[in-house]
Tab-separated table of N, CA and C in Angstrom:
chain	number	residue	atom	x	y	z
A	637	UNK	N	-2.478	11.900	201.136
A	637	UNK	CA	-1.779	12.650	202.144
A	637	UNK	C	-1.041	13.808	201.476
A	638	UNK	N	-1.226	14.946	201.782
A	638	UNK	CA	-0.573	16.343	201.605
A	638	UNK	C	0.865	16.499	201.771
A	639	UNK	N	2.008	16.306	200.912
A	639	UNK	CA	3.268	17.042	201.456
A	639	UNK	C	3.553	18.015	201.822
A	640	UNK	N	4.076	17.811	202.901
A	640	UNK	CA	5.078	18.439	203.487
A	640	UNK	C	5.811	19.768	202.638
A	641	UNK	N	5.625	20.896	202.796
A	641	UNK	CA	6.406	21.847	202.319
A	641	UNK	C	7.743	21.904	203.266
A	642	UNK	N	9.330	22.257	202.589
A	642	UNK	CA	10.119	22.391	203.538
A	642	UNK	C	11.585	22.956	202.593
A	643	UNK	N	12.152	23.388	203.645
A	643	UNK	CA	13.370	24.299	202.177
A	643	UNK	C	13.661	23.623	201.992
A	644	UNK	N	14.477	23.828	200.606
A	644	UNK	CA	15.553	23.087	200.275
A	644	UNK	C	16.401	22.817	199.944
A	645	UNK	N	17.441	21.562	200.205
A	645	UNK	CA	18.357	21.160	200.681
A	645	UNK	C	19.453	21.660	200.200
A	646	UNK	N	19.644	22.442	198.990
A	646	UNK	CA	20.715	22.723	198.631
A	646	UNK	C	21.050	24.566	199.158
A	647	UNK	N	19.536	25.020	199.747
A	647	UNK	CA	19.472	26.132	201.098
A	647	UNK	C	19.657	25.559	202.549
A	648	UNK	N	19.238	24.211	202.908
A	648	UNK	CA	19.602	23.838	204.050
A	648	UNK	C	19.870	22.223	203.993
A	649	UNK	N	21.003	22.379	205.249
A	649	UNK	CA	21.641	21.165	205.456
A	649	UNK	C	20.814	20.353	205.945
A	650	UNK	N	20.988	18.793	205.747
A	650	UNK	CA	19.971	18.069	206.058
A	650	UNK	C	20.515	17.470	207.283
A	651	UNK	N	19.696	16.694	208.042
A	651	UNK	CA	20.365	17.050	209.780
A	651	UNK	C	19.550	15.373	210.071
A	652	UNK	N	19.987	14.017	209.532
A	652	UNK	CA	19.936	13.059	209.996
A	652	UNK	C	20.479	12.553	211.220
A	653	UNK	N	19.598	12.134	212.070
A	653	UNK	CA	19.472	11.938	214.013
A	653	UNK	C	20.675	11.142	214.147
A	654	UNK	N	22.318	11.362	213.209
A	654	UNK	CA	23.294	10.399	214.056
A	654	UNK	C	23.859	11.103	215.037
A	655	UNK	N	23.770	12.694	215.201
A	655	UNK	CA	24.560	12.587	216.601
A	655	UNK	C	23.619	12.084	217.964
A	656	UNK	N	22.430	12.276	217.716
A	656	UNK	CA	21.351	11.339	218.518
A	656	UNK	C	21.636	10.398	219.040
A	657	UNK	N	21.981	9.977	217.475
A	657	UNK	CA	22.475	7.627	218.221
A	657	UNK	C	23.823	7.966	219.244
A	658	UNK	N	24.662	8.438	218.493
A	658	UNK	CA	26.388	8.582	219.012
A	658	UNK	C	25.986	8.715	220.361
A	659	UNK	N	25.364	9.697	220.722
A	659	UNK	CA	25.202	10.382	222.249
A	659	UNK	C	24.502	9.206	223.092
A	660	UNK	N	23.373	9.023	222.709
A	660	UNK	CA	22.985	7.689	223.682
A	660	UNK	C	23.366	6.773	223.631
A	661	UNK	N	23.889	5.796	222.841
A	661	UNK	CA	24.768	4.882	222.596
A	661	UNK	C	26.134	5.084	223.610
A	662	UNK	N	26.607	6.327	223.397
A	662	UNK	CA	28.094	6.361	224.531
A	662	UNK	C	27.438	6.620	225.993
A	663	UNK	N	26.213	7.490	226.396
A	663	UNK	CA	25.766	7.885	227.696
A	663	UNK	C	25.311	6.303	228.097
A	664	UNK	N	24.455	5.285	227.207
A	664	UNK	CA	24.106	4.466	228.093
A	664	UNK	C	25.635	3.166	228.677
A	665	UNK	N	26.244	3.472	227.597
A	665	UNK	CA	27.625	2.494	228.033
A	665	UNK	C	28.376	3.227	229.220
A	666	UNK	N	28.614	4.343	228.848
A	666	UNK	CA	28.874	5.127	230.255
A	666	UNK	C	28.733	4.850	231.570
A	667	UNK	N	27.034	4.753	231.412
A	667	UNK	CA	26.796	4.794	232.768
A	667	UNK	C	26.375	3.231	233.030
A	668	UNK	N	26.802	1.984	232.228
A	668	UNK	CA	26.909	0.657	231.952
A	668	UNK	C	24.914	0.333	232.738
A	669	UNK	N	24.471	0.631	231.560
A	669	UNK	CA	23.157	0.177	231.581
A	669	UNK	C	23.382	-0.945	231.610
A	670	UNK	N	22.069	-1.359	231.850
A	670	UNK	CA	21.687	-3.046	231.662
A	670	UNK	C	21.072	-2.829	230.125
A	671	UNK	N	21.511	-4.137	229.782
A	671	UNK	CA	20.992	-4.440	228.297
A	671	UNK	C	19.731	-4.380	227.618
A	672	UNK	N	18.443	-4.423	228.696
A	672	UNK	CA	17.288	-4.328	228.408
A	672	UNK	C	17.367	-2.830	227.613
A	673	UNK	N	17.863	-2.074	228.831
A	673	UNK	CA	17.892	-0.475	228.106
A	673	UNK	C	18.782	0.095	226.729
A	674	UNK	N	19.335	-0.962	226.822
A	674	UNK	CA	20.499	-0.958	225.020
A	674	UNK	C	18.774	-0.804	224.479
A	675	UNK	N	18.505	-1.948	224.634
A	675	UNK	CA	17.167	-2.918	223.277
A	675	UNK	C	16.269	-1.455	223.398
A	676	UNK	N	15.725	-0.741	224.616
A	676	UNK	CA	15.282	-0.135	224.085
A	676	UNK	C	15.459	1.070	223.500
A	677	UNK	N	16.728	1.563	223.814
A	677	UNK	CA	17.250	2.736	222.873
A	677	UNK	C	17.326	2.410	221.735
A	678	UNK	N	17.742	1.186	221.612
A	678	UNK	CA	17.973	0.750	220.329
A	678	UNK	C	16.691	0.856	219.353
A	679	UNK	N	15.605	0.721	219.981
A	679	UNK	CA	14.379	0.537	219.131
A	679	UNK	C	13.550	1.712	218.784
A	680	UNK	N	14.067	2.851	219.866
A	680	UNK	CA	13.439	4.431	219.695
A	680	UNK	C	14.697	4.974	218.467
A	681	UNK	N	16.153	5.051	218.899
A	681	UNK	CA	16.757	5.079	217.607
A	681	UNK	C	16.583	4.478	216.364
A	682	UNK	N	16.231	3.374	216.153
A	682	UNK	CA	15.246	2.866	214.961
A	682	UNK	C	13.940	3.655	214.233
A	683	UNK	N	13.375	3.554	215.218
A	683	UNK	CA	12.059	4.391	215.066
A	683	UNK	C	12.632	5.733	214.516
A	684	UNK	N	13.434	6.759	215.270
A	684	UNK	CA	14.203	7.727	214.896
A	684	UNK	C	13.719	7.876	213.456
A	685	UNK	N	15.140	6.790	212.948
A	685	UNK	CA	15.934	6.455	211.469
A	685	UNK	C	14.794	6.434	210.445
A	686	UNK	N	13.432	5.756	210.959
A	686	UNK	CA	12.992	5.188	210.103
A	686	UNK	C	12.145	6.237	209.795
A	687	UNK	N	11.456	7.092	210.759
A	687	UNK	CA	10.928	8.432	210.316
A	687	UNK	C	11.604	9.272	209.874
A	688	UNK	N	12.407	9.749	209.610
A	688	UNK	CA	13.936	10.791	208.722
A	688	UNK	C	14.070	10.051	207.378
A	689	UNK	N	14.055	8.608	207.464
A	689	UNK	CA	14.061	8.025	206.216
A	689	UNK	C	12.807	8.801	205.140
A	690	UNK	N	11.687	8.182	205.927
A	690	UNK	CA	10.291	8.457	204.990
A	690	UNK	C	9.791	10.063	205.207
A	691	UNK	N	10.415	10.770	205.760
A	691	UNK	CA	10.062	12.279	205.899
A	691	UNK	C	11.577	12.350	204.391
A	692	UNK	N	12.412	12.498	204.423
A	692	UNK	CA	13.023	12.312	203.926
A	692	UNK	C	12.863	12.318	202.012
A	693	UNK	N	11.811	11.378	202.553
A	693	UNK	CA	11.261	10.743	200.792
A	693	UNK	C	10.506	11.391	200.620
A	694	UNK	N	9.101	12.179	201.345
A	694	UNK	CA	8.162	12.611	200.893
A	694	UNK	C	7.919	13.874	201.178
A	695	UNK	N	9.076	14.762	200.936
A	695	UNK	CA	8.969	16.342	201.044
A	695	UNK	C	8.528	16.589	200.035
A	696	UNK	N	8.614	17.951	199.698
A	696	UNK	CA	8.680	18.396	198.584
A	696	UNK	C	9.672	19.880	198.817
A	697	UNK	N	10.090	19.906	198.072
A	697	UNK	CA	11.365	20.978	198.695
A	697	UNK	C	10.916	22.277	198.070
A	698	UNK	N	11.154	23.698	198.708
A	698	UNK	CA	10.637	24.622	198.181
A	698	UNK	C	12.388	25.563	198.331
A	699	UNK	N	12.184	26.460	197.109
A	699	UNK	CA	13.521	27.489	197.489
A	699	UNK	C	13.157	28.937	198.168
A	700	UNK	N	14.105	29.197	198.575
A	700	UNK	CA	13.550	30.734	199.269
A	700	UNK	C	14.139	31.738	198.685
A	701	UNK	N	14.957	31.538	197.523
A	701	UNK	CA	15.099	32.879	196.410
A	701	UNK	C	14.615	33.247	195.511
């Protein structure tokens, strides 16, 4: 598999999906979901995490100066 070209990080900030969680996490208590819908936010925020993790690992970072 080919990496990923992408700047890098010490040109750009790295932007892990927690205001993502924060936001749905408070909108679904908000609006007092039922719990089924916790489990499944919970499991697309997972999913999220877990792709940012392994994108994460297998860049390769390029500079732009």
């Amino acid at each position: 598999m080919a990496k990923r070209k992408v700047i890098s990080g010490k040109n750009l900030a790295i932007r892990p999906p927690i205001l993502l969680s924060v936001v749905l996490w408070l909108l679904l208590d908000r609006l007092a979901a039922p719990g089924w819908l916790f489990g499944v936010a919970g499991t697309v925020i997972t999913v999220f995490w877990i792709l940012f993790i392994v994108d994460a690992l297998n860049h390769e970072d390029v500079d732009i100066f």
